[in-house]
Tab-separated table of C-alpha atoms in Angstrom:
chain	number	residue	atom	x	y	z
A	1418	MET	CA	-8.412	-28.434	-42.890
A	1419	SER	CA	-7.154	-24.539	-41.974
A	1420	GLU	CA	-3.620	-25.021	-44.031
A	1421	ALA	CA	-5.477	-26.373	-47.087
A	1422	TYR	CA	-8.060	-23.626	-47.145
A	1423	GLU	CA	-4.972	-21.202	-46.530
A	1424	LEU	CA	-2.954	-22.773	-49.531
A	1425	TYR	CA	-6.140	-23.249	-51.747
A	1426	VAL	CA	-8.488	-20.456	-51.750
A	1427	ARG	CA	-8.272	-16.944	-52.879
A	1428	ALA	CA	-9.058	-15.410	-49.679
A	1429	PRO	CA	-7.659	-17.173	-46.891
A	1430	ASP	CA	-7.617	-14.182	-44.637
A	1431	ALA	CA	-11.044	-13.119	-44.533
A	1432	SER	CA	-12.708	-12.446	-41.113
A	1433	ALA	CA	-16.076	-14.591	-42.173
A	1434	ARG	CA	-14.432	-17.660	-44.049
A	1435	SER	CA	-16.842	-18.892	-47.192
A	1436	MET	CA	-18.603	-22.826	-46.706
A	1437	ASP	CA	-18.632	-22.951	-50.246
A	1438	ASP	CA	-14.550	-22.515	-50.409
A	1439	MET	CA	-14.769	-25.235	-47.205
A	1440	ILE	CA	-17.077	-27.046	-49.064
A	1441	TRP	CA	-14.964	-27.148	-51.964
A	1442	VAL	CA	-11.357	-27.649	-50.623
A	1443	VAL	CA	-12.726	-30.917	-48.701
A	1444	GLY	CA	-13.995	-32.484	-52.104
A	1445	GLU	CA	-11.206	-31.574	-54.283
A	1446	TYR	CA	-7.784	-31.391	-51.959
A	1447	LEU	CA	-9.376	-33.393	-48.500
A	1448	GLN	CA	-11.267	-35.994	-50.970
A	1449	LYS	CA	-14.172	-36.507	-49.429
A	1450	LYS	CA	-17.595	-36.457	-51.153
A	1451	VAL	CA	-19.760	-33.905	-49.029
A	1452	GLU	CA	-23.638	-33.087	-49.757
A	1453	VAL	CA	-24.826	-30.193	-47.626
A	1454	ASN	CA	-28.771	-30.739	-47.474
A	1455	ASP	CA	-31.474	-28.796	-45.479
A	1456	LEU	CA	-34.067	-31.052	-43.814
A	1457	ASP	CA	-37.404	-29.412	-43.519
A	1458	VAL	CA	-37.908	-29.508	-39.779
A	1459	LEU	CA	-37.953	-25.826	-37.665
A	1460	ALA	CA	-35.133	-24.946	-35.893
A	1461	ASP	CA	-37.163	-23.628	-33.077
A	1462	ASP	CA	-36.266	-25.679	-29.906
A	1463	LYS	CA	-34.488	-28.640	-31.399
A	1464	VAL	CA	-31.515	-29.422	-29.304
A	1465	ILE	CA	-29.573	-31.680	-32.400
A	1466	ARG	CA	-29.399	-28.633	-35.404
A	1467	GLY	CA	-27.550	-30.887	-37.880
A	1468	MET	CA	-26.211	-34.163	-38.023
A	1469	PHE	CA	-23.888	-36.087	-40.376
A	1470	ALA	CA	-24.362	-39.754	-42.565
A	1471	ALA	CA	-21.591	-41.765	-43.389
A	1472	PHE	CA	-22.260	-44.126	-46.131
A	1473	ASP	CA	-20.894	-47.555	-48.040
A	1474	ASP	CA	-19.699	-45.825	-50.910
A	1475	GLY	CA	-17.662	-43.267	-49.110
A	1476	HIS	CA	-19.528	-40.166	-49.654
A	1477	TYR	CA	-20.684	-37.926	-46.866
A	1478	GLU	CA	-24.225	-35.966	-46.521
A	1479	ILE	CA	-24.910	-32.946	-43.538
A	1480	PHE	CA	-28.096	-32.557	-42.838
A	1481	LEU	CA	-29.621	-28.934	-41.673
A	1482	LEU	CA	-32.486	-28.132	-39.771
A	1483	GLY	CA	-34.514	-25.390	-41.575
A	1484	GLU	CA	-34.756	-22.353	-40.665
A	1485	LEU	CA	-30.756	-21.893	-39.383
A	1486	ASN	CA	-29.845	-18.118	-39.079
A	1487	GLU	CA	-26.426	-17.445	-41.675
A	1488	ARG	CA	-24.497	-17.200	-38.470
A	1489	GLU	CA	-26.263	-20.548	-36.236
A	1490	ARG	CA	-25.817	-22.654	-40.248
A	1491	ARG	CA	-22.438	-21.503	-40.647
A	1492	VAL	CA	-21.085	-23.238	-37.060
A	1493	VAL	CA	-23.409	-26.141	-37.108
A	1494	THR	CA	-22.013	-26.687	-40.969
A	1495	THR	CA	-18.520	-26.358	-40.337
A	1496	LYS	CA	-19.130	-28.581	-37.094
A	1497	GLU	CA	-20.459	-31.266	-39.194
A	1498	MET	CA	-17.809	-31.135	-41.589
A	1499	MET	CA	-15.113	-31.427	-38.759
A	1500	HIS	CA	-17.442	-34.797	-37.958
A	1501	VAL	CA	-16.864	-36.024	-41.984
A	1502	LEU	CA	-13.056	-35.024	-41.506
A	1503	LEU	CA	-12.624	-36.785	-37.382
A	1504	ASP	CA	-14.881	-39.685	-38.726
A	1505	GLU	CA	-14.002	-43.667	-37.476
A	1506	GLU	CA	-16.219	-45.888	-37.340
A	1507	ASP	CA	-15.641	-46.431	-33.276
A	1508	CYS	CA	-16.956	-42.536	-33.516
A	1509	ARG	CA	-20.543	-42.952	-34.642
A	1510	ASN	CA	-23.447	-43.550	-32.310
A	1511	MET	CA	-27.050	-44.692	-34.218
A	1512	ASP	CA	-28.629	-43.970	-30.838
A	1513	ILE	CA	-29.492	-40.347	-31.387
A	1514	TYR	CA	-31.038	-39.954	-28.050
A	1515	GLY	CA	-28.773	-41.956	-25.721
A	1516	HIS	CA	-26.093	-39.406	-27.653
A	1517	VAL	CA	-27.715	-36.651	-26.574
A	1518	GLN	CA	-28.200	-37.873	-22.860
A	1519	GLU	CA	-24.409	-38.503	-22.335
A	1520	ALA	CA	-23.524	-35.360	-24.606
A	1521	ALA	CA	-25.436	-33.009	-22.090
A	1522	SER	CA	-24.434	-34.954	-18.439
A	1523	SER	CA	-20.807	-35.476	-19.569
A	1524	PHE	CA	-20.265	-31.331	-20.544
A	1525	SER	CA	-22.167	-30.788	-17.454
A	1526	ILE	CA	-20.429	-27.757	-15.298
A	1527	GLU	CA	-21.537	-29.743	-12.662
A	1528	ASN	CA	-19.788	-32.940	-13.979
A	1529	GLU	CA	-16.062	-31.779	-13.832
A	1530	ASP	CA	-14.940	-35.909	-13.526
A	1531	ALA	CA	-16.803	-36.928	-16.710
A	1532	ASN	CA	-15.176	-39.309	-19.312
A	1533	PRO	CA	-17.386	-39.388	-22.269
A	1534	GLU	CA	-17.482	-42.453	-24.973
A	1535	SER	CA	-15.799	-41.602	-28.537
A	1536	PRO	CA	-18.609	-40.517	-30.089
A	1537	VAL	CA	-19.435	-37.953	-27.488
A	1538	ALA	CA	-15.953	-36.660	-27.194
A	1539	THR	CA	-15.494	-36.418	-30.696
A	1540	GLU	CA	-18.566	-33.701	-30.196
A	1541	PHE	CA	-16.592	-31.615	-28.746
A	1542	LEU	CA	-13.646	-32.496	-30.766
A	1543	ALA	CA	-15.622	-31.173	-33.771
A	1544	GLU	CA	-16.994	-27.938	-31.788
A	1545	ILE	CA	-13.813	-26.995	-31.290
A	1546	ALA	CA	-12.274	-27.443	-34.792
A	1547	ALA	CA	-15.201	-25.052	-35.968
A	1548	MET	CA	-14.367	-22.520	-33.894
A	1549	GLU	CA	-10.646	-23.414	-34.310
A	1550	PHE	CA	-11.771	-22.558	-38.511
A	1551	LEU	CA	-14.089	-19.775	-38.046
A	1552	LEU	CA	-12.319	-17.625	-35.410
A	1553	PRO	CA	-8.780	-19.285	-34.382
A	1554	TYR	CA	-7.248	-18.364	-30.937
A	1555	ALA	CA	-4.490	-16.546	-32.562
A	1556	LYS	CA	-7.305	-13.967	-33.615
A	1557	ARG	CA	-9.452	-14.503	-30.516
A	1558	LYS	CA	-5.747	-13.626	-28.397
A	1559	ALA	CA	-5.494	-10.693	-30.893
A	1560	ILE	CA	-9.427	-9.642	-30.528
A	1561	LEU	CA	-8.652	-9.766	-26.467
A	1562	GLU	CA	-5.133	-7.919	-26.598
A	1563	HIS	CA	-7.192	-5.069	-28.950
A	1564	ALA	CA	-9.560	-4.394	-26.736
A	1565	ASN	CA	-8.205	-4.419	-23.893
A	1566	GLY	CA	-10.038	-7.731	-22.401
A	1567	GLU	CA	-13.013	-6.198	-22.908
A	1568	PRO	CA	-14.559	-6.976	-26.628
A	1569	ASP	CA	-17.405	-6.077	-28.967
A	1570	TYR	CA	-19.042	-9.246	-28.896
A	1571	ALA	CA	-21.438	-8.654	-30.997
A	1572	MET	CA	-19.584	-6.842	-33.716
A	1573	VAL	CA	-16.742	-9.781	-33.372
A	1574	ALA	CA	-19.951	-12.098	-34.024
A	1575	ARG	CA	-20.745	-10.036	-36.787
A	1576	VAL	CA	-17.464	-9.656	-38.407
A	1577	TYR	CA	-17.203	-13.506	-38.345
A	1578	GLY	CA	-20.329	-14.626	-39.443
A	1579	ILE	CA	-20.876	-16.681	-35.818
A	1580	PRO	CA	-23.533	-16.253	-33.028
A	1581	GLN	CA	-22.614	-14.391	-30.483
A	1582	VAL	CA	-23.175	-16.957	-27.773
A	1583	TYR	CA	-19.815	-18.903	-29.645
A	1584	VAL	CA	-17.662	-15.811	-29.946
A	1585	GLU	CA	-18.542	-15.149	-25.566
A	1586	GLY	CA	-17.415	-18.747	-24.808
A	1587	TYR	CA	-14.898	-18.843	-26.643
A	1588	LEU	CA	-13.299	-15.684	-25.568
A	1589	SER	CA	-14.999	-16.400	-22.335
A	1590	ASP	CA	-11.064	-16.340	-19.836
A	1591	ARG	CA	-11.717	-20.088	-19.278
A	1592	MET	CA	-11.703	-20.670	-22.716
A	1593	MET	CA	-8.654	-18.778	-23.477
A	1594	SER	CA	-6.623	-20.179	-20.579
A	1595	GLU	CA	-7.331	-23.664	-21.632
A	1596	PHE	CA	-6.318	-22.914	-25.594
A	1597	ALA	CA	-3.164	-21.549	-23.654
A	1598	LYS	CA	-2.126	-24.675	-22.459
A	1599	ILE	CA	-2.482	-26.279	-25.581
A	1600	MET	CA	-1.393	-23.496	-28.385
A	1601	GLY	CA	1.172	-21.475	-25.804
């Protein structure tokens, strides 16, 4: 996705990547018909902030909770778009309650030996892919180096249009060391 975005978008290196351009690239060059819709449901205390639906005719719809702020909306839209790109039949789960329960137990700090089913593993992969699209590892690494390991999280969140909690999490020593193992 990032490669296609960088090839076909006018300002691919802009800090805050365009959601409209992302949706356009997915449709035009990755041949996925995707529609993004708002649900008239308050986002206040909901665990699930968005979801995607795959239809028999091959198109997808992404549903976002109402009242998401701009930064939350960017992350949730991108994460759900990554679900569309990762979509396979065995990665779907129609039991939303069971899915949330497994996700909560699989990714809790206390459960290091978790081995989640495909739909739950895909949740984490979609989030990682979304963050790699919105704030790639190379940029995170450069931010940390430039700030001598003490970045201004609020400024990074503002510049990249991402909630600060994600910036702090993905710039943490733990996450950066995990990505360093993969990215080199």
